[in-house]
Coordinates of C-alpha atoms in Angstrom, one line a residue:
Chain U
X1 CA -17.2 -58.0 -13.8
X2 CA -18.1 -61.9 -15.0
X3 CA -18.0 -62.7 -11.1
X4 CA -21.0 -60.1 -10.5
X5 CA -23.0 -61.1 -13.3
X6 CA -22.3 -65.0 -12.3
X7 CA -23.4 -64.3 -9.2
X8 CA -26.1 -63.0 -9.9
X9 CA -27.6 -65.3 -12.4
X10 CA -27.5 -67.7 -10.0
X11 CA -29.1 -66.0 -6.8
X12 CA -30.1 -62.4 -7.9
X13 CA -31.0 -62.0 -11.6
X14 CA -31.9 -58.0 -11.6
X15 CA -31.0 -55.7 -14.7
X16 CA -28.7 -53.2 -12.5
X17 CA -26.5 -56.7 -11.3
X18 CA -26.2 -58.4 -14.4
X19 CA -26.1 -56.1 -17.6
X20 CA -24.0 -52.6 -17.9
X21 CA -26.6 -51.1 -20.2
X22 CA -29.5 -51.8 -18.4
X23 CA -27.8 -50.9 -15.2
X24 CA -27.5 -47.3 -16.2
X25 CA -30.9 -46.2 -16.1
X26 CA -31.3 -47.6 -12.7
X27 CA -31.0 -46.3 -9.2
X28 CA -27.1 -47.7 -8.8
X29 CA -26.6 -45.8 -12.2
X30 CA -24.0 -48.2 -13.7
X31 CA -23.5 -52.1 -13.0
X32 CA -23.2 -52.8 -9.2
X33 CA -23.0 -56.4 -7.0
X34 CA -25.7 -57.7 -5.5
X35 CA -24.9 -57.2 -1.8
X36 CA -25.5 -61.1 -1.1
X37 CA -22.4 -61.1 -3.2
X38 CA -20.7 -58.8 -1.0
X39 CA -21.8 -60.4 2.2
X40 CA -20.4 -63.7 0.8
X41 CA -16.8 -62.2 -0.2
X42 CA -16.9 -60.7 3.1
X43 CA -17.4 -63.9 4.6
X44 CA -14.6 -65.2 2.5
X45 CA -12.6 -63.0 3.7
X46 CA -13.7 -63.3 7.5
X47 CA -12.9 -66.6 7.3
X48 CA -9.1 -66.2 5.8
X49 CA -8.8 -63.4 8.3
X50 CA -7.2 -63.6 11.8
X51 CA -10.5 -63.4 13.7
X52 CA -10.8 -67.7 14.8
X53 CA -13.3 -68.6 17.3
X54 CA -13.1 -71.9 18.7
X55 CA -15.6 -73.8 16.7
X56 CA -15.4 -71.7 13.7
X57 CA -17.3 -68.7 12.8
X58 CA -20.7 -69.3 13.3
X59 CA -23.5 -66.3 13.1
X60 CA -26.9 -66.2 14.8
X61 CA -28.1 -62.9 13.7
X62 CA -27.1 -59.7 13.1
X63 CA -27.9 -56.3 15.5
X64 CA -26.9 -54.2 12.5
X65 CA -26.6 -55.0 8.8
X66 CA -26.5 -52.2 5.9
X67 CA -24.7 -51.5 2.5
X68 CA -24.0 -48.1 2.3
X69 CA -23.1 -48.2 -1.2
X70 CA -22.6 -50.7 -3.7
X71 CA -19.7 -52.6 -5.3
X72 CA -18.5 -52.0 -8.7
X73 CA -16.8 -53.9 -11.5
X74 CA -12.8 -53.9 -10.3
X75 CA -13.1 -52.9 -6.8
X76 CA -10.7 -54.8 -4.4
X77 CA -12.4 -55.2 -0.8
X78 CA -10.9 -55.4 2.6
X79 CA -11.9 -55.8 6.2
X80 CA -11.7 -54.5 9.2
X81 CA -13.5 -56.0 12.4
X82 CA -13.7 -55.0 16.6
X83 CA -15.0 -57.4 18.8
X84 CA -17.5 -55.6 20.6
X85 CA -18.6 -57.6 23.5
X86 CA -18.3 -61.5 24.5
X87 CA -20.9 -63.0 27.3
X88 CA -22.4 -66.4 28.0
X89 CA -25.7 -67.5 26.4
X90 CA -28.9 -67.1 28.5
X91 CA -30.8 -70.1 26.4
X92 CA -27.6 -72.2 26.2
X93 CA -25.3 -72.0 29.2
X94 CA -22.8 -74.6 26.9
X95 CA -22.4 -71.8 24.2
X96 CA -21.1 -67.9 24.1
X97 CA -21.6 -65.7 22.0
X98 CA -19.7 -63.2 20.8
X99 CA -20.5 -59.4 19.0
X100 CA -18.6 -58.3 16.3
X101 CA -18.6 -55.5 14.1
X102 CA -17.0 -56.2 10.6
X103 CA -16.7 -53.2 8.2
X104 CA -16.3 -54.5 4.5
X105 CA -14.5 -51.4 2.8
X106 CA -13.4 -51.1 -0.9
X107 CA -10.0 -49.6 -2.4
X108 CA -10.8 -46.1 -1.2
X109 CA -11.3 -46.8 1.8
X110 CA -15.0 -46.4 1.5
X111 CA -17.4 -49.1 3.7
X112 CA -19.7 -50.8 1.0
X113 CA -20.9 -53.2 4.0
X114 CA -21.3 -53.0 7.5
X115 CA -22.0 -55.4 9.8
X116 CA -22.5 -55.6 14.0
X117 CA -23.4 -59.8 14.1
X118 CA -23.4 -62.2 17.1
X119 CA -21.0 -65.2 16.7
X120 CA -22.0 -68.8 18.4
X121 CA -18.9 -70.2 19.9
X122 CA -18.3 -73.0 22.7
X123 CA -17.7 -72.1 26.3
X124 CA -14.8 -73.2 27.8
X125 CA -15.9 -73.4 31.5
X126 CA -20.1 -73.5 31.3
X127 CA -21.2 -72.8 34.7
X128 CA -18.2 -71.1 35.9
X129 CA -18.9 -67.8 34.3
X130 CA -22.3 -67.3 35.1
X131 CA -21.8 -67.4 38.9
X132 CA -19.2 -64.9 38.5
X133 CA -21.4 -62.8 36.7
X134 CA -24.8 -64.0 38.3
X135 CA -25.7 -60.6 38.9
X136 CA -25.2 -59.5 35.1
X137 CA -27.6 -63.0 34.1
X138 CA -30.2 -62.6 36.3
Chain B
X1 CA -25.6 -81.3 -1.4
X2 CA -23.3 -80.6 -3.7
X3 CA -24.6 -76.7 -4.1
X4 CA -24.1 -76.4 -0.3
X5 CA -20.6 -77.4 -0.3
X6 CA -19.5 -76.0 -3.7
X7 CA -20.8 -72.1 -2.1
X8 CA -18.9 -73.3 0.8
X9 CA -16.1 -73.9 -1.2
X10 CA -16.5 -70.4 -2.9
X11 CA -17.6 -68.0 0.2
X12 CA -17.2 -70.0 3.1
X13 CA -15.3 -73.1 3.2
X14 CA -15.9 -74.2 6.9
X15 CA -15.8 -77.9 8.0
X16 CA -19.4 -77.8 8.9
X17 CA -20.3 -76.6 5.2
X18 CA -17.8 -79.3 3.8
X19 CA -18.1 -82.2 4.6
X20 CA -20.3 -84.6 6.6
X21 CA -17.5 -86.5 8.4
X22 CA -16.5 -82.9 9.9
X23 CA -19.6 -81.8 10.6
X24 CA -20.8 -84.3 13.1
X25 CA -18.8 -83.0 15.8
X26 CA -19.3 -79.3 15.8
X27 CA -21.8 -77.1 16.6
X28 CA -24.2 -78.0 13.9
X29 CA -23.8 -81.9 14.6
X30 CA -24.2 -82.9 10.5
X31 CA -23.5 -80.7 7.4
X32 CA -25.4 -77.5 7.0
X33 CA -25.4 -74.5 4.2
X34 CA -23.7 -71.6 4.9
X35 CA -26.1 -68.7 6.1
X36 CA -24.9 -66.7 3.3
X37 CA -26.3 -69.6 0.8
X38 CA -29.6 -69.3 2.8
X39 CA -29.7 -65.8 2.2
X40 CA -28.5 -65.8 -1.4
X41 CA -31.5 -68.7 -2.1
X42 CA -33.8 -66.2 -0.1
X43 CA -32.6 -63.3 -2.8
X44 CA -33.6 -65.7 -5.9
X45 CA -36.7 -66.3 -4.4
X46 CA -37.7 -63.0 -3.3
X47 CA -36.4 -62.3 -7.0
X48 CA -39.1 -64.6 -8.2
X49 CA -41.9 -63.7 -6.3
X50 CA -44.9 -61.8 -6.5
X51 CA -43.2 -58.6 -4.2
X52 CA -41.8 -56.1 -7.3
X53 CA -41.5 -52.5 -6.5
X54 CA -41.1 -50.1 -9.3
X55 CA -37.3 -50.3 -10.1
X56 CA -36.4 -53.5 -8.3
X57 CA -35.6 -55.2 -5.5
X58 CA -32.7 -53.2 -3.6
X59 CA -31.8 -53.6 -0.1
X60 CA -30.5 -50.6 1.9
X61 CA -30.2 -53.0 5.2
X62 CA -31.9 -54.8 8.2
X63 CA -33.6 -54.1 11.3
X64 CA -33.5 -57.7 12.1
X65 CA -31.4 -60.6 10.8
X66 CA -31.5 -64.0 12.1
X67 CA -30.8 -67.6 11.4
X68 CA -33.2 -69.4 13.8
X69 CA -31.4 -72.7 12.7
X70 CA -29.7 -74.4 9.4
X71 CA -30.2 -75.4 6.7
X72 CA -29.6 -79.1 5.7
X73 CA -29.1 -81.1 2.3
X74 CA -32.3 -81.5 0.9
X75 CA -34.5 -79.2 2.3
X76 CA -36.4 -76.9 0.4
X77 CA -37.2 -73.4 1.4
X78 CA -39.9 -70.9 0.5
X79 CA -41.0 -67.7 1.5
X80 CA -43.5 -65.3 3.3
X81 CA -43.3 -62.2 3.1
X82 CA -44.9 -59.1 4.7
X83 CA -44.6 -55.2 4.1
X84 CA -44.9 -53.6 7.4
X85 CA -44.3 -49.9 6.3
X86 CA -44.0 -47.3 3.2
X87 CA -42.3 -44.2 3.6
X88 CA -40.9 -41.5 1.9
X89 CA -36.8 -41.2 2.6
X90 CA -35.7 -38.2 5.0
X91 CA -32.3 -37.9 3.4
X92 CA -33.3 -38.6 -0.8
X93 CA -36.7 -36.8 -1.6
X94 CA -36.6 -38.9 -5.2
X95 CA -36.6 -42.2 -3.1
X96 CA -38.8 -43.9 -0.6
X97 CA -38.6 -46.8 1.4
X98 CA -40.2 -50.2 2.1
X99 CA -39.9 -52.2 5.2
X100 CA -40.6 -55.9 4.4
X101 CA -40.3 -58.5 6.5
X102 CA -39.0 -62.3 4.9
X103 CA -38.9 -65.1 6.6
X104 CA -37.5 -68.0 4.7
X105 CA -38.8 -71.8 5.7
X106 CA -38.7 -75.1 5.3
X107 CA -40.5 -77.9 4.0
X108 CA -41.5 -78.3 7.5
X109 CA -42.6 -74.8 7.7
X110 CA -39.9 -73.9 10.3
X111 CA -38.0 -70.4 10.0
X112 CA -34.7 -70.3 8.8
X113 CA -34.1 -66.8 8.4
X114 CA -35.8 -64.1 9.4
X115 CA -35.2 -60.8 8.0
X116 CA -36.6 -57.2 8.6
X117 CA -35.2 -55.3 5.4
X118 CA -35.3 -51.5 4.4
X119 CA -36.2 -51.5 0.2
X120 CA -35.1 -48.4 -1.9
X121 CA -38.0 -47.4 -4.4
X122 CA -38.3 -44.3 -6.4
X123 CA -41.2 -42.1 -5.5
X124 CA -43.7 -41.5 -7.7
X125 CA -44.6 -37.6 -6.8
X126 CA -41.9 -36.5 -5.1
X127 CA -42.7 -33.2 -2.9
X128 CA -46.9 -34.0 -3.0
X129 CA -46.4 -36.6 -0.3
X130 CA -44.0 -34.5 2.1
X131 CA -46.9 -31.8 2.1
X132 CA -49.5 -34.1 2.6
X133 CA -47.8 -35.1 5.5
X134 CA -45.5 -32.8 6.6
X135 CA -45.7 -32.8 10.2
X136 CA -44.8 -36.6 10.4
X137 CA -41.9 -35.4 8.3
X138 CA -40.7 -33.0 10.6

């Protein structure tokens, strides 16, 4: 509970995120995370996880990015992430990119995060790909 | 500096958010913040800011999330914001919801994040504006 409320001191100082009284009369109806805080222990955890792209995991964007439902005082979150696609870059033939989606869930099993979001990563043959695939680039 | 690498150090301890030695030779060529931080500062500001909807600032997810490029030490971000639509939810009659695009830049006014992101309000009259407009509802 004195993570969430540190957290969101420092980046998103609301009543519902940082005070259990306050937080009742609000829409989350009891103390909840700030989701920043959620996307950065998911990150944490994507990062100690066995997904390791050459060149570290780097995001560009995201195709899909919700929080279903918040995170509460005590919960333990875990992940679970599917690589959806990998293809060449059109702007930058050096660079891939590659689409996963990562599904932040708590200890019921319930996602409080999900995420579809495009990884950078280094190509290990530029060129060779795309005439394989001209077809597909064009 | 030392904020960017002390978040790394807390949600995403990555060479290029570590140290500059490390950095230079990956992808971002020289230390950069984490996205998350970007976001997180993003959150405080938007926190700040002249943008406050009757019961706060809370985040259902994005239609669009992007890091058009890093952050560095020493840069200082601000934001601009737009609300690009207002509409009563399908699923929770008490609730609407605000579209609002943020785009988060530097002190040389280029974009750093660009986010499209769905805001859950309470609704004033809930029930007199499904009537009103019914057959969008539909």
């Amino acid at each position: 509970m004195e993570e969430i409320k540190a957290f969101a001191a420092e980046f998103d100082p609301q009543p519902f995120h940082l005070d259990e009284e306050a937080a009742r009369d609000t829409i989350f109806k009891g103390l909840a995370a700030s989701g920043w805080h959620t996307a950065a222990l998911t990150m944490r955890l994507l990062v100690a996880g066995e997904l390791r792209p050459a060149g570290g995991i780097v995001g560009a964007g995201f195709d899909d990015f919700r929080w279903p439902r918040p995170v509460r005082p005590g919960d333990e979150l875990h992940l679970e992430s599917e690589v959806l696609e990998v293809r060449p870059s059109k702007s930058r033939p050096s660079q891939g990119l590659i689409k996963v989606r990562t599904t932040t869930l708590n200890q019921n099993n319930e996602a409080v995060q999900i995420q579809i979001g495009n990884l950078v990563v280094p190509r290990r043959n530029p060129g060779g790909f795309e005439q394989a695939t001209a077809g597909e680039l064009q």
